[in-house]
Structures are given as structure tokens and as C-alpha cells.
Tab-separated table of C-alpha atoms in Angstrom:
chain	number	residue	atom	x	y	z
A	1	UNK	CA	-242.043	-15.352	28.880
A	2	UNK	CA	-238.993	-15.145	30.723
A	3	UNK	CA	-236.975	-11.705	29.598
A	4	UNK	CA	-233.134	-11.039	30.487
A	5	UNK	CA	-233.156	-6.873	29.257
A	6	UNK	CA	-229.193	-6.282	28.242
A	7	UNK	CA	-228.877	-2.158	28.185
A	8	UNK	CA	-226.513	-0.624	26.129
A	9	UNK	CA	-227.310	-2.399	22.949
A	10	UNK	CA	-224.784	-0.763	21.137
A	11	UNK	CA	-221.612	1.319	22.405
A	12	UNK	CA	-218.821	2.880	20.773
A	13	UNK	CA	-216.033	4.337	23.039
A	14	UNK	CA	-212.412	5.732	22.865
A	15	UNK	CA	-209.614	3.173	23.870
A	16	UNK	CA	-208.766	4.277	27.645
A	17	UNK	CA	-212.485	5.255	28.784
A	18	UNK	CA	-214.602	3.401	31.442
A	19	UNK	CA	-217.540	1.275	30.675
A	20	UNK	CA	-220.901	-0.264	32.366
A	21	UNK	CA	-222.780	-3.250	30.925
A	22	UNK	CA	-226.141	-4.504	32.665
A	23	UNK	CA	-228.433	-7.238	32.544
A	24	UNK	CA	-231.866	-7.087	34.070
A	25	UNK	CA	-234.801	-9.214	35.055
A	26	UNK	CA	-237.532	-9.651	37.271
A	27	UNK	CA	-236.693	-13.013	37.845
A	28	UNK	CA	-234.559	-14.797	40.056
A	29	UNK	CA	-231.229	-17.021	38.821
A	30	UNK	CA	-229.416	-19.617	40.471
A	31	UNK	CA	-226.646	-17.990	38.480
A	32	UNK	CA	-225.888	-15.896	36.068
A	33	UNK	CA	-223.056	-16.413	33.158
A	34	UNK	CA	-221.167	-13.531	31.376
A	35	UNK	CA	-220.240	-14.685	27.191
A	36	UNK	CA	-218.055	-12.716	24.778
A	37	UNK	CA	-218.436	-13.667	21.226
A	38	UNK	CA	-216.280	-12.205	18.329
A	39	UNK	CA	-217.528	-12.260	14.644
A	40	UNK	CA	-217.485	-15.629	13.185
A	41	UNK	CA	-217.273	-17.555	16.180
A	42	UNK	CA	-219.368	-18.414	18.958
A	43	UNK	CA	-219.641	-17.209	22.813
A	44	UNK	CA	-217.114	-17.938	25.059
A	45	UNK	CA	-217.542	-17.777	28.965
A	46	UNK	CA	-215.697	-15.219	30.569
A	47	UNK	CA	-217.115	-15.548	34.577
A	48	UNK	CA	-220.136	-17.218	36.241
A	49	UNK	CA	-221.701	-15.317	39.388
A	50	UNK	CA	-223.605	-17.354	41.689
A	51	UNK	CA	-223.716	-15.860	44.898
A	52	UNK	CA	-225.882	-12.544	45.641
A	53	UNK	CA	-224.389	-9.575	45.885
A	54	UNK	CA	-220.768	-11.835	44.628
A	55	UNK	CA	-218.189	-9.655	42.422
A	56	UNK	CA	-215.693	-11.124	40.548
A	57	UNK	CA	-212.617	-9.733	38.348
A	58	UNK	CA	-211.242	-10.515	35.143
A	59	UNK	CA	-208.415	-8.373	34.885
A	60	UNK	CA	-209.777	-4.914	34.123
A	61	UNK	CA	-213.353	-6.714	34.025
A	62	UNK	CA	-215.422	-6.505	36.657
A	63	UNK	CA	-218.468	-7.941	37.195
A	64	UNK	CA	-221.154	-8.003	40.200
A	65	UNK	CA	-224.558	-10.219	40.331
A	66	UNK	CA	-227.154	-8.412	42.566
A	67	UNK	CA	-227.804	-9.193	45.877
A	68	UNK	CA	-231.411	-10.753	44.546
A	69	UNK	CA	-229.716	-11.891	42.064
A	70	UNK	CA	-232.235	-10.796	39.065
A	71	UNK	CA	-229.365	-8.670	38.078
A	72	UNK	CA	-225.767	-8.184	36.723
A	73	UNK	CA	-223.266	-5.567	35.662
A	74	UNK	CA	-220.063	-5.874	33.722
A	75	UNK	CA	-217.368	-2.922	34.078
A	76	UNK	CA	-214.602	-2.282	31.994
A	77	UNK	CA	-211.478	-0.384	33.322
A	78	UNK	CA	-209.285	1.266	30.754
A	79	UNK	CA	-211.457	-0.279	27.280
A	80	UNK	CA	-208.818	-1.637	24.884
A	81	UNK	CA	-209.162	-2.594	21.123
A	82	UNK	CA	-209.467	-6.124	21.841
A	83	UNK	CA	-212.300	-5.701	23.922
A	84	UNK	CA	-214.018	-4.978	21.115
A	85	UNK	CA	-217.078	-7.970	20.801
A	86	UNK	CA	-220.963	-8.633	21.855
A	87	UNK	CA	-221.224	-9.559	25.041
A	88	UNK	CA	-223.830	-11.755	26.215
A	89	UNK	CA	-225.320	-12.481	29.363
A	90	UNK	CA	-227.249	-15.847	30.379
A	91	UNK	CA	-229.306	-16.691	33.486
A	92	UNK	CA	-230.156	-19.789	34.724
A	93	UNK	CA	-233.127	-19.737	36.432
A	94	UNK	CA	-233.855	-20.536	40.117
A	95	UNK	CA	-236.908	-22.211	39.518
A	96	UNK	CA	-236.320	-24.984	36.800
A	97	UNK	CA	-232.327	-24.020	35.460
A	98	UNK	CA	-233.842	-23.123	32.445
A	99	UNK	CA	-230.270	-21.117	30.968
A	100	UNK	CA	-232.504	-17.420	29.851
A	101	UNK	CA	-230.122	-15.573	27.015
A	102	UNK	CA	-229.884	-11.697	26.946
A	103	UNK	CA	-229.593	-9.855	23.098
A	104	UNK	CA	-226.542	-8.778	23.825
A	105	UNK	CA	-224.430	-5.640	23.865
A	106	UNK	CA	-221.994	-4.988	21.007
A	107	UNK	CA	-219.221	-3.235	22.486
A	108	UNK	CA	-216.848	-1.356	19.654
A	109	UNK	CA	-213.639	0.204	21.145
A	110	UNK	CA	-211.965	2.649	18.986
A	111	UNK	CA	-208.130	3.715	19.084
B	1	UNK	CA	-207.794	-28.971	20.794
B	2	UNK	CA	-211.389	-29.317	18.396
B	3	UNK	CA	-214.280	-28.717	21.436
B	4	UNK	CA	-217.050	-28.279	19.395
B	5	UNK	CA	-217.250	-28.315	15.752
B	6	UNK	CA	-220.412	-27.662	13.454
B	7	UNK	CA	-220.552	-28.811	9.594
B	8	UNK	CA	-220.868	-26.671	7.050
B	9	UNK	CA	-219.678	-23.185	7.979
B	10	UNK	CA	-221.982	-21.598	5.266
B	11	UNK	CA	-225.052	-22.807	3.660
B	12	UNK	CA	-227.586	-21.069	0.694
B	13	UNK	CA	-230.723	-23.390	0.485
B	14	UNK	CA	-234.132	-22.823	-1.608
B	15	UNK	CA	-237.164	-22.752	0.175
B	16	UNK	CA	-238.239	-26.235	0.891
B	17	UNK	CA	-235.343	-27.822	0.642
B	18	UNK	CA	-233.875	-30.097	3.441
B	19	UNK	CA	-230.659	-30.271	5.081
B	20	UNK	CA	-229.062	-31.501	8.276
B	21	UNK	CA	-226.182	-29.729	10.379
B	22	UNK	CA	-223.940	-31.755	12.083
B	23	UNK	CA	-222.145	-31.111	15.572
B	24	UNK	CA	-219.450	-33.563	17.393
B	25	UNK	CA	-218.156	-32.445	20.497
B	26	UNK	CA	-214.733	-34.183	21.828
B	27	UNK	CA	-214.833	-32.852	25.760
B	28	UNK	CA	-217.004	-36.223	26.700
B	29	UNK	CA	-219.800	-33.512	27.279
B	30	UNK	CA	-223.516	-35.234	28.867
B	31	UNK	CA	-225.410	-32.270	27.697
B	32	UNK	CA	-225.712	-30.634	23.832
B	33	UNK	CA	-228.133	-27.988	22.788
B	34	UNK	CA	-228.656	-26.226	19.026
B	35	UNK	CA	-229.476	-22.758	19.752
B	36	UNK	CA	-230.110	-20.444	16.517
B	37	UNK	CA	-229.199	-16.581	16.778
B	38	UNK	CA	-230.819	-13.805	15.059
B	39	UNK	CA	-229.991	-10.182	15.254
B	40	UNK	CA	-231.303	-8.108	17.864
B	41	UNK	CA	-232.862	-11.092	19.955
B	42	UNK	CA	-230.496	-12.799	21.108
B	43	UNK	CA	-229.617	-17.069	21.357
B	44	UNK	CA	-232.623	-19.334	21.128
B	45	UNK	CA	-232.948	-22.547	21.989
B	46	UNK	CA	-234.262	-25.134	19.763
B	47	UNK	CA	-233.621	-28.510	21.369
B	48	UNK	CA	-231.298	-30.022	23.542
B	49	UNK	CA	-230.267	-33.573	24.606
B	50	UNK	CA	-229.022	-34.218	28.539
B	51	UNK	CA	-227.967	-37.656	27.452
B	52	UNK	CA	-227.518	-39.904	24.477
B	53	UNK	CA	-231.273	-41.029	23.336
B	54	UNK	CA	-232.762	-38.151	25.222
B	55	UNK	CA	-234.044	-35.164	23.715
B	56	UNK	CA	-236.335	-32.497	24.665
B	57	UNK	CA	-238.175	-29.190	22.457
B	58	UNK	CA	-236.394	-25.915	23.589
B	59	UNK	CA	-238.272	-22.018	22.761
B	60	UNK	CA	-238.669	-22.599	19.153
B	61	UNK	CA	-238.610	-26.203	17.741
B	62	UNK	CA	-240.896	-25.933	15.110
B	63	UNK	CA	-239.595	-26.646	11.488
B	64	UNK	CA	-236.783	-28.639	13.128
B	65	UNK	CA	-236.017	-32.268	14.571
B	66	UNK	CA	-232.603	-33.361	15.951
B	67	UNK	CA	-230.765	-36.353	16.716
B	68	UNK	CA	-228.765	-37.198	19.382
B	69	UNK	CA	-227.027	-39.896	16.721
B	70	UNK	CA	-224.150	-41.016	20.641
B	71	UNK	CA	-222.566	-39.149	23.072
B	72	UNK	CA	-220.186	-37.149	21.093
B	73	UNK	CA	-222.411	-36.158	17.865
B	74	UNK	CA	-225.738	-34.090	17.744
B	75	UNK	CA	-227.436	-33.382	14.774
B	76	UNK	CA	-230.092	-30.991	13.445
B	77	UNK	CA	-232.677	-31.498	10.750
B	78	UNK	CA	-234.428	-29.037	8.285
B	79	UNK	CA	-236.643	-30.720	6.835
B	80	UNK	CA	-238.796	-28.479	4.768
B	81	UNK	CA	-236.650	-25.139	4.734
B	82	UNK	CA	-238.527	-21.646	5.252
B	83	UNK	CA	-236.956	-18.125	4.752
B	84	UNK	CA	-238.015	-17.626	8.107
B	85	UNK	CA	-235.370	-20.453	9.288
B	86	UNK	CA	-232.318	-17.983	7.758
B	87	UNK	CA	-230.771	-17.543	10.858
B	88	UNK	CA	-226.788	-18.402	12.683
B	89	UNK	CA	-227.079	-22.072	14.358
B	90	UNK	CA	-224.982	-22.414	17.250
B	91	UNK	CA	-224.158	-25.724	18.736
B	92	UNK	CA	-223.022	-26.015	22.045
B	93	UNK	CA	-222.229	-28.622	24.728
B	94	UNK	CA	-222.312	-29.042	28.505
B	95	UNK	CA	-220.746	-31.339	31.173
B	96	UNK	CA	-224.361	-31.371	33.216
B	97	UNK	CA	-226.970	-34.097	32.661
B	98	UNK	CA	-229.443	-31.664	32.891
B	99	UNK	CA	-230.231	-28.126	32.987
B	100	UNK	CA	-227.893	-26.209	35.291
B	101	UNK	CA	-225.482	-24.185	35.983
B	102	UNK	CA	-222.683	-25.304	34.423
B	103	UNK	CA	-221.209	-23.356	31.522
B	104	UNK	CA	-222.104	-23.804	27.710
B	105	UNK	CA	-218.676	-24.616	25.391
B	106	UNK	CA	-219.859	-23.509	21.493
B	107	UNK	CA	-219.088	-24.203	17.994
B	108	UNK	CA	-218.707	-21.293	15.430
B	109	UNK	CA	-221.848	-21.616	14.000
B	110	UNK	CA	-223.450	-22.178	10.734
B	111	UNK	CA	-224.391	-19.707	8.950
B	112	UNK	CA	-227.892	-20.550	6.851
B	113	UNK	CA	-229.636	-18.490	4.397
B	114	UNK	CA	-233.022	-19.429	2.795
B	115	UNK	CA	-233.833	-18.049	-0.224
């Protein structure tokens, strides 16, 4: 079974504070997708990473794929309310594309 | 601008009753997929189509059978509900053929209980 480990699970931070999302594996993507899905609705992409060791912003989102790419981060500069949401991170597989989902990280930003 | 929309939004069924969820996509997307999502474990993917007439079993098809009815519309069939099948079904579509890279565009989901 192919796992994609997502670490925090939860997290609950004050507006204005710094954050670190990851996503690990011991396999290998072709690329790996970053998803941010409020209540109610369903995921939307925010950034696709497809290059070891590539980083790639989103405003005060930051996100890096490892350079053997079995790995991601997201950062968050400055958290604001409406950052508030589960993110989700996806990794296609080198092998067969196969798109592997992580659980997800529910991200609550207070005021 | 619709993307992808899923029918109904919310759905109470008895145990072994039937139902299908429907999904039409307007973005003249190759690829669909019906994942379900539970807490805790993430999306799971229970079929997909990379074509109209194609289909293919994701991680957890059993209890379920789809339809890929042309390009635009992709349904999913209960036919024999279980409480284990309560669960948020996400539809999704994708401008690949196949499995790739390319980036998943969702519904909002149904949500399905089971009683």
C-alpha cells in the first residue's frame, strides 16, 4: 500500500504566526499537488511541484517538493483567517501516475 | 461558470436501498473519477473513466458500479446500500486521458448517510 503521511493533523494558531505543513513518503512522485478544501465544498488546487528540490510561492504560501521528491512542505507567512481549511496533499506516482491522497491537515487560524 | 456539479447535495438512505449519484462536468474534461472521503483517511478512489466507455476499479470499488453514461456525465451506482458506504462522494474531472499529472477540478460532494 502506497502511504502519503500528512503531519500536523490538526493545528490551531493565532492570526500573524508562522506555519509548516509536510507530506511524506517513501515513494517517489512524478509530482506532487497541494489542495485546499473549505467545508461543504471540495479541494481546490493551489500549486503543483514537479521538479526536485522546485519551490514555488503563492503569495505568503510557500511550498518546496524534495529534492527526491518523496516529499513536500507547505509554509505559511503571516496565517490569516481565511486560511483557515484542510489542506490536502496528492502524489502522483513515478512508477504508474497512480494520483496517492494524503488525510489531510485541518488548519484553524484564530483572530 | 458550473465545472463540476454532483446531484443530490444530501442523501439519508436505509440499508439496502439503491441509489445513483450523478456528476456532469462542462470543462470538455477526458478523465472523471468518484473518490469518497471519510474522516481521518483521507480521498479514496473508487473508479474512474479516462474516456467515454472506459472505466477502470480504483482502491475501493466494492458495493459500487459507475457509468461513464458520454463525455460530460459520470455516474455512480449503490446498488445495495451498507452503513459502511456513509461516507462524502467527491466527483472530480481531469483534462488527461489517463493517469497523470494533470490537476483534479471537483464537485462539492454528496453527502450520504446509511442508516
Amino acid at each position: 500500500t502506497q502511504l502519503l503521511e500528512q503531519s500536523p493533523q490538526f493545528l490551531s494558531i493565532q492570526e500573524g504566526e508562522n506555519l509548516t505543513v509536510y507530506c511524506n513518503s517513501s515513494s517517489v512522485f512524478s509530482s506532487l499537488q497541494w489542495y485546499r478544501q473549505e467545508p461543504g465544498e471540495g479541494p481546490v488546487l493551489l500549486v503543483t511541484v514537479v521538479t526536485g528540490g522546485e519551490v514555488k510561492k503563492l503569495k505568503r504560501l510557500t511550498f518546496q517538493f524534495g529534492d527526491a521528491r518523496k516529499d513536500s512542505s507547505l509554509h505559511i507567512t503571516a496565517a490569516q483567517t481565511g486560511d483557515t481549511g484542510l489542506y490536502l496533499c496528492a502524489g502522483a506516482l513515478a512508477s504508474n501516475y497512480q494520483l496517492i491522497w494524503g488525510a489531510g491537515t485541518k488548519l484553524i487560524i484564530k483572530p | 461558470n458550473a465545472g463540476v456539479t454532483q446531484t443530490p447535495k444530501f442523501q439519508v438512505l436505509k440499508t439496502g436501498q439503491s441509489m445513483t449519484l450523478q456528476c456532469a462536468q462542462d470543462m470538455n474534461h477526458n478523465s472523471m473519477y468518484w473518490y469518497r472521503q471519510d474522516p481521518g483517511m483521507g480521498l479514496r478512489l473508487i473508479y474512474y473513466s479516462a474516456s467515454e466507455g472506459t472505466t477502470d476499479k480504483g482502491e475501493v470499488p466494492n458495493g459500487y458500479n459507475v457509468s461513464r453514461l458520454n463525455k460530460r456525465e459520470f455516474s455512480l451506482r449503490l446498488e445495495s446500500a451498507a452503513p459502511s458506504q456513509t461516507s462524502v462522494y467527491f466527483c472530480a474531472s481531469s483534462e488527461a486521458r489517463d493517469r497523470s499529472n494533470q490537476p483534479q477540478h471537483f464537485g462539492d460532494g454528496t453527502r450520504l448517510s446509511i442508516l
